[in-house]
Coordinates of C-alpha atoms and ligand atoms in Angstrom, one line a residue:
X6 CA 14.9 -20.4 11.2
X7 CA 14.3 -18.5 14.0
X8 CA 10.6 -18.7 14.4
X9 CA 10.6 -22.2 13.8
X10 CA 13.3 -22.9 16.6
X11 CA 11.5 -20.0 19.2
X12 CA 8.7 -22.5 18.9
X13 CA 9.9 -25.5 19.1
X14 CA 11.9 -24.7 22.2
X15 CA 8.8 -23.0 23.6
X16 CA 6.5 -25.8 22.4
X17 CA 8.7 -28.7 24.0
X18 CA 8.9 -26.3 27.8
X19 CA 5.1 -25.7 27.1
X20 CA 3.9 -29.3 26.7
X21 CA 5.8 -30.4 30.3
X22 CA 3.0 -27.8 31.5
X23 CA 0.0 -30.0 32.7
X24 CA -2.0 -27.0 32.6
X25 CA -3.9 -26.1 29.6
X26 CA -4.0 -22.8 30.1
X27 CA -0.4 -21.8 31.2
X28 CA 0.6 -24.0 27.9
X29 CA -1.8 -21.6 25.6
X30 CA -0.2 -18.6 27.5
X31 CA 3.2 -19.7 26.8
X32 CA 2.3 -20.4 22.8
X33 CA 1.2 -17.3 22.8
X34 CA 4.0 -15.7 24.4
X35 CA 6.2 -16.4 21.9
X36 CA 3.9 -15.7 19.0
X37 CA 3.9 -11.8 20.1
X38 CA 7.5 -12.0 20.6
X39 CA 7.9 -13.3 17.0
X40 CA 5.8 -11.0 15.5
X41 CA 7.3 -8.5 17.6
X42 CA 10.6 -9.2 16.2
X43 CA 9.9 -9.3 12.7
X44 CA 10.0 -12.6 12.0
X45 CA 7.6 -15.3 10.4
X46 CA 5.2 -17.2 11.6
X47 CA 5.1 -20.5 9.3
X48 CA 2.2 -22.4 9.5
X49 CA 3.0 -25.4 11.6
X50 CA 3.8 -22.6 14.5
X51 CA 1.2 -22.3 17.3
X52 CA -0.6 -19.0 16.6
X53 CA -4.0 -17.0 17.7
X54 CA -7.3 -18.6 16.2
X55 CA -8.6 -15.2 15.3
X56 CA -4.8 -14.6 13.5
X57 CA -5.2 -17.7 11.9
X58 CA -9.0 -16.8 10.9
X59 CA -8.5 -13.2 10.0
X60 CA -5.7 -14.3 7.6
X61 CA -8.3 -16.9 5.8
X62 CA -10.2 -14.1 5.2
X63 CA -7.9 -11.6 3.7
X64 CA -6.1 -14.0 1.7
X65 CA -9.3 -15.6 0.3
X66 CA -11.0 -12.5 -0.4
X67 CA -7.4 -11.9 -2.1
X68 CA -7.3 -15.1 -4.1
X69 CA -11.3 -14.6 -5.1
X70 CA -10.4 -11.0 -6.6
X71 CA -7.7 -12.3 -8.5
X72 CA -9.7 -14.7 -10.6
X73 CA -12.8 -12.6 -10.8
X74 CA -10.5 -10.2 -11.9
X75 CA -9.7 -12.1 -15.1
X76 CA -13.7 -11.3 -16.1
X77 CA -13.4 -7.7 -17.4
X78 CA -10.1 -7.7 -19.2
X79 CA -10.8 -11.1 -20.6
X80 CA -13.9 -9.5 -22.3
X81 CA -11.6 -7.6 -24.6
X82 CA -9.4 -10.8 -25.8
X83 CA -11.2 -11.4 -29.0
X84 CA -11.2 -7.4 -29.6
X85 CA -7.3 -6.6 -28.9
X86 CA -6.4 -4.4 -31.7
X87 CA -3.4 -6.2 -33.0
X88 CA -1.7 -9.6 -32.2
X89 CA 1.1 -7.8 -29.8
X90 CA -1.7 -6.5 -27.7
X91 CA -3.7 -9.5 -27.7
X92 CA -0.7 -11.4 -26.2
X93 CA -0.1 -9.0 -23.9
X94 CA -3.4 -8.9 -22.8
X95 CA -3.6 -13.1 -22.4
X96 CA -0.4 -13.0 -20.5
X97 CA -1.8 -10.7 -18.4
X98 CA -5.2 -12.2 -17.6
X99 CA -3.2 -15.9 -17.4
X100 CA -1.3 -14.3 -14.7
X101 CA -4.5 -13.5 -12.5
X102 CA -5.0 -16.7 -13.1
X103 CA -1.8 -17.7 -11.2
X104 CA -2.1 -15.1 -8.4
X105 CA -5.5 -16.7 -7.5
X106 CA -3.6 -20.1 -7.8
X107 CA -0.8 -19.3 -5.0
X108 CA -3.5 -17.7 -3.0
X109 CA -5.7 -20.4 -2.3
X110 CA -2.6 -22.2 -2.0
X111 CA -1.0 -20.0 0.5
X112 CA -4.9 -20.3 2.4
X113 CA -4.4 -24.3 2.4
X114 CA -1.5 -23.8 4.8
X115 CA -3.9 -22.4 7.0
X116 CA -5.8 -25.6 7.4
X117 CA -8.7 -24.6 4.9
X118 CA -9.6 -25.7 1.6
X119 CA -9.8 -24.4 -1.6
X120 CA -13.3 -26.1 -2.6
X121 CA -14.1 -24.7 0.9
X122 CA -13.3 -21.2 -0.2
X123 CA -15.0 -21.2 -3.6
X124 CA -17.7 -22.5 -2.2
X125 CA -18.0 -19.5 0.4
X126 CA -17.3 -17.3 -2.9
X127 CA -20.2 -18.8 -4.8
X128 CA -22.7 -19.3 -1.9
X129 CA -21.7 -14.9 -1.3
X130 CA -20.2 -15.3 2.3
X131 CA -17.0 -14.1 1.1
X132 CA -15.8 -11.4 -0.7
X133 CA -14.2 -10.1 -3.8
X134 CA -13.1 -6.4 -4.7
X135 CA -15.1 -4.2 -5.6
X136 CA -13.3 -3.1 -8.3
X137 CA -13.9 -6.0 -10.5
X138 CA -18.1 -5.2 -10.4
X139 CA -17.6 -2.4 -12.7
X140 CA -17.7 -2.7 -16.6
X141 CA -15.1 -2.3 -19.3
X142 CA -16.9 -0.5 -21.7
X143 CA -14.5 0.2 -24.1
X144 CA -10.4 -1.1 -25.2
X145 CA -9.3 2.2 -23.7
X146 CA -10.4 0.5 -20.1
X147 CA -7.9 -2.7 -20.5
X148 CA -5.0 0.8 -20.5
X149 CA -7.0 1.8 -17.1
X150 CA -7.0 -1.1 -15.7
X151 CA -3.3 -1.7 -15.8
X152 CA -2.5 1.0 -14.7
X153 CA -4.7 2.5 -11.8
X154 CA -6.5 -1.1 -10.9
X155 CA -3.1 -2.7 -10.8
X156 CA -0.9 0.3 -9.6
X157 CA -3.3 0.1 -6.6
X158 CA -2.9 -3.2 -6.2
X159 CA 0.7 -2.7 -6.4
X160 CA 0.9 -0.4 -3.9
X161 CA -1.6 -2.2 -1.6
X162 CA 0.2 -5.7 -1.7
X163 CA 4.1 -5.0 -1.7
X164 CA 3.8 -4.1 1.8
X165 CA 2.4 -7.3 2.6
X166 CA 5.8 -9.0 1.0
X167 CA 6.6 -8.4 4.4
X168 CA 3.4 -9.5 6.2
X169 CA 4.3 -11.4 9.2
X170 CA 2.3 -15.0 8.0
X171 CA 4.7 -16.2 5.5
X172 CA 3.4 -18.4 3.1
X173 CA 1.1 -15.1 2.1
X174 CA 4.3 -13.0 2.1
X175 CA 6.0 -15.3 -0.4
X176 CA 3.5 -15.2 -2.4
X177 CA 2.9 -11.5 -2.7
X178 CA 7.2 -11.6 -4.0
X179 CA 6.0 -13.7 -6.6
X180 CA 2.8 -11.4 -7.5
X181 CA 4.1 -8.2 -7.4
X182 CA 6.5 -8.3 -10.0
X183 CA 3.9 -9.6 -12.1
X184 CA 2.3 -6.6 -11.4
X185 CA 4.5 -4.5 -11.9
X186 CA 4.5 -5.4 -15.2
X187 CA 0.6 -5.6 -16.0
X188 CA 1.0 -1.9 -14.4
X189 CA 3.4 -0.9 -17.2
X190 CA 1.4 -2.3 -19.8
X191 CA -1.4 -0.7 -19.1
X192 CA 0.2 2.6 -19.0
X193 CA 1.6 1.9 -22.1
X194 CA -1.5 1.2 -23.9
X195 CA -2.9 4.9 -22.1
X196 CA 0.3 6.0 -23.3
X197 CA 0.0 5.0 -27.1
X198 CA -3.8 6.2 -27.2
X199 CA -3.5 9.5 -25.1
X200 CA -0.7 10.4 -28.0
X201 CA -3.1 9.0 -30.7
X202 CA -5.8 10.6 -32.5
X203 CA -8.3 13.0 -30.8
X204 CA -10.7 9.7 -30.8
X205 CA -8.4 7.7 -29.0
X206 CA -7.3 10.7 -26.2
X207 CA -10.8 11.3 -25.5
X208 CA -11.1 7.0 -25.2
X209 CA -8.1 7.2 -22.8
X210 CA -10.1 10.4 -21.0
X211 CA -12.9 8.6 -20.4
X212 CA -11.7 5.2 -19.3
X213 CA -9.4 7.5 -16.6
X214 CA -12.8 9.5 -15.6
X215 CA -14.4 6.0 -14.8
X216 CA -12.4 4.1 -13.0
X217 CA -10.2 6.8 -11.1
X218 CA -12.8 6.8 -8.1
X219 CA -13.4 2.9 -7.7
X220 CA -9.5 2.2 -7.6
X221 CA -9.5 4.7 -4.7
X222 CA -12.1 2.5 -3.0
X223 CA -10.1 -0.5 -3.8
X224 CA -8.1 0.3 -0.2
X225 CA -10.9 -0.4 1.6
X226 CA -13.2 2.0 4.0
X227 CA -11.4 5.6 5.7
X228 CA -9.6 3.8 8.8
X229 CA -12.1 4.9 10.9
X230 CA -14.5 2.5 9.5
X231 CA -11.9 -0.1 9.0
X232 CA -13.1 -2.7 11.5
X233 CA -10.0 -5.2 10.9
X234 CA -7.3 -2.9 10.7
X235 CA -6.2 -2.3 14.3
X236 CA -5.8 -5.6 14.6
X237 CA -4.4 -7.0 11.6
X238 CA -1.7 -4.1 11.7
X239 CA -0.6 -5.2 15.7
X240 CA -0.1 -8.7 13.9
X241 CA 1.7 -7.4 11.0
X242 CA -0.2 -9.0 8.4
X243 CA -1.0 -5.1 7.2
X244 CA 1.7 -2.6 7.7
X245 CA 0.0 0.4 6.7
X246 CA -3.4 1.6 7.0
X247 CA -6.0 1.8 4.3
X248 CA -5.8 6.0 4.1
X249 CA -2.2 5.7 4.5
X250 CA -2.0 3.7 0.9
X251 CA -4.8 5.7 -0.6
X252 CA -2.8 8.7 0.1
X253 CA 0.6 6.8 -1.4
X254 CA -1.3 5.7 -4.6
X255 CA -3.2 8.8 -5.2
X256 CA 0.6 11.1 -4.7
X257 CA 2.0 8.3 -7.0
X258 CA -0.5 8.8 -9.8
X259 CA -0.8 13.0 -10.0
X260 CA 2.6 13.1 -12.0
X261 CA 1.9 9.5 -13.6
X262 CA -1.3 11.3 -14.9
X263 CA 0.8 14.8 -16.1
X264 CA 3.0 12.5 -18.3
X265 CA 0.7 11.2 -19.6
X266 CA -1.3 14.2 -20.8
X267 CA -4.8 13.2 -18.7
X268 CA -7.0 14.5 -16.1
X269 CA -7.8 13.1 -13.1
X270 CA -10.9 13.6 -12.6
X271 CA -10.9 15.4 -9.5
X272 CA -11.2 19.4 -9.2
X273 CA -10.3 19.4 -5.6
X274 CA -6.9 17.7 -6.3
X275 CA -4.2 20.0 -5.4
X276 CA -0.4 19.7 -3.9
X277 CA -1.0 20.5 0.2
X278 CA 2.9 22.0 1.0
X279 CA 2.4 21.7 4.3
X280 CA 1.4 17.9 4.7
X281 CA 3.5 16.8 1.9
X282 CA 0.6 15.1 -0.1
X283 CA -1.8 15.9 -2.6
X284 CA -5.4 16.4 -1.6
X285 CA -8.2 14.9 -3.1
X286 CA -12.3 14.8 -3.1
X287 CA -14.4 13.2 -1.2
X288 CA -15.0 9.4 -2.0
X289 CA -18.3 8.2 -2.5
X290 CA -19.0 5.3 0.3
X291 CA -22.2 4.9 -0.5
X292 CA -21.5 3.5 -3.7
X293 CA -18.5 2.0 -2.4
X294 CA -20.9 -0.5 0.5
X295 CA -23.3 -0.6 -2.4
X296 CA -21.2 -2.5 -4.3
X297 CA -20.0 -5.0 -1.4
X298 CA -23.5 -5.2 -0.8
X299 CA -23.9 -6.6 -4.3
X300 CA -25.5 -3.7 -5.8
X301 CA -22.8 -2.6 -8.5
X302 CA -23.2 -2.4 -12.3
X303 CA -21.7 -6.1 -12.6
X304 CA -21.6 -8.0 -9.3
X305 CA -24.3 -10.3 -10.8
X306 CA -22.8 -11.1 -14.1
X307 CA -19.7 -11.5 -12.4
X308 CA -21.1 -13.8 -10.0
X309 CA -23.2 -15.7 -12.8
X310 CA -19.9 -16.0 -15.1
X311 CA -17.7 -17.4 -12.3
X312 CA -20.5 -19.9 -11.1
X313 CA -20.6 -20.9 -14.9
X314 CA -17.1 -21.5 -15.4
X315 CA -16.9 -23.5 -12.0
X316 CA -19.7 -25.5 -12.9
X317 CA -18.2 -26.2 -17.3
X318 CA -14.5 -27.0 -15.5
X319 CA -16.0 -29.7 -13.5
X320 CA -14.3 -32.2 -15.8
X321 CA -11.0 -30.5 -15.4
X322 CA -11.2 -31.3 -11.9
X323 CA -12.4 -34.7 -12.2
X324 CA -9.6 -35.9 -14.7
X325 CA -6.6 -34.0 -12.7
X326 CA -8.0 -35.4 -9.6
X327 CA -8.0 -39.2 -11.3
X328 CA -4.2 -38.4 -13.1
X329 CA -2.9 -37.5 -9.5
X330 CA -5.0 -40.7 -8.0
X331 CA -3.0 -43.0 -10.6
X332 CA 0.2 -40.7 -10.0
X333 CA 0.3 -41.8 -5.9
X334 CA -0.3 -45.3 -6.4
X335 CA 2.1 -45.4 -9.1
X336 CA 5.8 -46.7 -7.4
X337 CA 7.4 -43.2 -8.2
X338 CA 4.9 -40.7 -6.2
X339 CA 6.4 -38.4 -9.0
X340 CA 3.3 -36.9 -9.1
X341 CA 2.9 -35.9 -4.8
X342 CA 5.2 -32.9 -4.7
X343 CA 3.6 -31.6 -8.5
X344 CA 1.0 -29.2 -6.0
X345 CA 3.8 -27.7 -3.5
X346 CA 3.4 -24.3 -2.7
X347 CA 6.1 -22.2 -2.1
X348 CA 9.0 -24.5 -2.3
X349 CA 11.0 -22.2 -4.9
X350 CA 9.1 -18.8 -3.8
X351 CA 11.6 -15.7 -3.3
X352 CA 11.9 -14.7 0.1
X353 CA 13.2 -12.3 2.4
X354 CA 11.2 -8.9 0.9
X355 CA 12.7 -6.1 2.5
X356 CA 12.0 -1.8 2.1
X357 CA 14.0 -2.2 -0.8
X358 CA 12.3 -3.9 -2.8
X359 CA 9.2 -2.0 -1.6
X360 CA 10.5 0.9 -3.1
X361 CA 12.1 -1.0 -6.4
X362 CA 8.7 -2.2 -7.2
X363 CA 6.9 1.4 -7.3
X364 CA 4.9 2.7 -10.3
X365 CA 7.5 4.5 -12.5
X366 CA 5.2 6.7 -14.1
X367 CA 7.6 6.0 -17.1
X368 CA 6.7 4.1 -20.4
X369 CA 8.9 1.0 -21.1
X370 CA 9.4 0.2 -24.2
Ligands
FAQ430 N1 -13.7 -4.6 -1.9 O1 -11.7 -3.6 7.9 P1 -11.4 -3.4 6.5 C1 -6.0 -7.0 -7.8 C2 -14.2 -5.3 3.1 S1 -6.3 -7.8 -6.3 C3 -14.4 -5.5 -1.3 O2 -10.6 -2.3 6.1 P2 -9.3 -5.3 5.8 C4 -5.2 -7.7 -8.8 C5 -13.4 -6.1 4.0 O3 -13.1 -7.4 3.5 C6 -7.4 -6.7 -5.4 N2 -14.5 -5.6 0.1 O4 -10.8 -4.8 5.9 C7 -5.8 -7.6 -10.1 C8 -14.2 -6.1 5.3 O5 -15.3 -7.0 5.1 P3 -15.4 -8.4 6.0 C9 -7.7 -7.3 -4.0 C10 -13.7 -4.7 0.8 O6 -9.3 -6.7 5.4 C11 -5.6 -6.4 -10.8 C12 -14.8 -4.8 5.3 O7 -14.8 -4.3 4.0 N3 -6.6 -7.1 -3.2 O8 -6.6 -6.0 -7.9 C13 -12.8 -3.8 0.1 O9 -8.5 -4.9 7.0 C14 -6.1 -6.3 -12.1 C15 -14.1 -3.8 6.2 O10 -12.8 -3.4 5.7 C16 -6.5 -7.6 -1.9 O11 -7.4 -8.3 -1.5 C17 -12.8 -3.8 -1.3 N4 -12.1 -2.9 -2.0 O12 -8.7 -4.3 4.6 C18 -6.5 -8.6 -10.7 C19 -5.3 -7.2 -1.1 N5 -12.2 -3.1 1.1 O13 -14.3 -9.3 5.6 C20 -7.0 -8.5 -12.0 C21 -5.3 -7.9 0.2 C22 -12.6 -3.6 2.3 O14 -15.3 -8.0 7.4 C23 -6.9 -7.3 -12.7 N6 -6.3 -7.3 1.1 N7 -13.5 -4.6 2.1 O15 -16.7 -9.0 5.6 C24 -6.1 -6.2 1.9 O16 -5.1 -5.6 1.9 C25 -7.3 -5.8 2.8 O17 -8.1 -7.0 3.0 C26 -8.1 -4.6 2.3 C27 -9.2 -4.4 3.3 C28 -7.2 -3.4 2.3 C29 -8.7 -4.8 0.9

């Protein structure tokens, strides 16, 4: 590959440099110049500690939102009204469950940890989204969910199939179509009840009116409070900005919303001819830094519930650590490659598949 070959050849003229200095400058020469050419940086290349940091932080607060996202969906399980939904719905939630899985995976190639990251997740020094502190009150919310929570999250992370670190790139493939489909589901189920008795629009209403604004916030702050972005788009590990995707989601949604016979709930909305994009309210940020501050409707149960489950899977971890013990001492190693990440991920994302992997706005059967 050639990223892997740049750096070699650069690492092999930069380690006949005595100096320590001129050998940094040269690494880091051909790290811009990789990134500058759109190609990957892998993670046994040389690359920027504050690259290397910044994408620990993303990618954990990434894998942390994932499995705290399994909370409020998971709450409406035992309650799915029939057997097909309730399948859906565990499928769904079991898929979080991987996404947080190649995360922390994708973070390990970074030189961290994944006890290392929970821990920071537990102890509060990193973060989760704050979409996942708000309740689901009522079935109509798992339809919401699906399809505003994880159309934003669609249109958030299939950019970053082309991020320039990429483990994390590879792994966003892999997790975008699997949201794609959560996304369809849960306009499906918006679908079925919009169309359904009076009860069951007003459900879908509601659940819409709810969590419309906090999947807005989901972007992250206006770019003029975004302290990372600047950076973290010169490195191509974001390719947009956070207004830029707001913008996308909220012009992708206005006819999603129209087929399916629901408001958003937003009385400034309106088609602007001349910039080509809807307008919209004004977002509340005080809630929004209330929340990452810990102070939304469920950021403590969240917290409490994730703590709990770390603390009852103990065993889990104890008796898959001993079974891959016995596995490398066995003659085999069968078991040393079990943990791999990445080795079959799909690769080589492109603007097509960007655009292949949008929100229909259609139902599917
Ligand atoms: N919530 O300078 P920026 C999903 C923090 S996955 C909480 O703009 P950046 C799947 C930010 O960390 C959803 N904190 O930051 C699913 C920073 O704090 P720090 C998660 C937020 O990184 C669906 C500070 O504010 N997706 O939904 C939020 O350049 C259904 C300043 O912000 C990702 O993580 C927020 N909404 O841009 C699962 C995607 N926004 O670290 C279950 C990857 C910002 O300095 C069910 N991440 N902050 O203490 C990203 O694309 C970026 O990290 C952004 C933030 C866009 C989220």
């Amino acid at each position: 590959m050639a990223t892997a070959a740049a750096h070699q050849t650069a690492r092999a003229e930069a380690d006949g440099t005595a100096d320590e200095a001129a050998r940094t400058a040269a690494y880091e020469a051909v790290f811009d110049a990789a990134v500058a050419a759109d190609e990957r940086i892998e993670p046994r290349d040389w690359m920027p500690d504050a690259y290397r940091s910044t994408l620990v932080r993303q990618i954990a607060q990434h894998a942390h939102s994932e499995i705290i996202g399994m909370q409020p969906e998971a709450n409406w399980i035992t309650r799915a009204p029939s057997l097909r939904r309730k399948a859906i719905l565990m499928a769904k939630v079991q898929d979080e469950a991987g996404h947080g899985l190649y995360l922390y995976s994708a973070a390990e190639t970074l030189g961290t940890s994944r006890d290392e990251l929970l821990d920071k997740l537990h102890h509060g020094r990193q973060k989760y989204s704050s979409i996942f502190n708000y309740p689901t009150l009522t079935w109509a919310d798992v339809g919401a969910i699906g399809w505003l929570v994880d159309g934003a999250a669609i249109t958030n992370q299939v950019p970053l199939c082309r991020c320039s670190y990429g483990p994390y790139a590879r792994a966003m493939v892999r997790i975008c179509k699997e949201e794609s489909f959560h996304q369809r589901q849960g306009y499906e189920l918006l679908l079925a009840l919009s169309r359904g008795t009076p009860e069951q629009h007003e459900m879908a209403q509601d659940a819409v009116n709810r969590w419309w604004w906090p999947s807005l916030m989901m972007f992250g702050p206006p770019d003029d409070e975004s302290a990372h972005s600047a950076q973290s788009m010169a490195w191509k590990i974001k390719r947009h900005s956070n207004d830029e995707l707001r913008q996308r989601f909220v012009d992708i949604c206005v006819p999603q919303a129209e087929s399916l016979g629901l408001r958003l709930p937003d009385p400034e909305l309106r088609w602007n001819e001349e910039r080509g994009h809807h307008d919209f309210g004004a977002i509340d940020w005080t809630e929004f830094w209330e929340v990452l501050k810990g102070n939304g409707p469920c950021n403590e149960q969240r917290m409490a519930q994730r703590r709990q489950a770390h603390e009852e899977g103990a065993w889990v971890r104890e008796a898959a650590a001993a079974y891959a013990g016995k596995q490398a001492t066995g003659a085999s190693g069968a078991g040393r490659a079990s943990g791999a990440y990445g080795a079959s991920g799909a690769d080589g994302a492109s603007e097509t598949d960007e655009q292949a992997d949008q929100p229909t706005g259609k139902a599917r059967a």
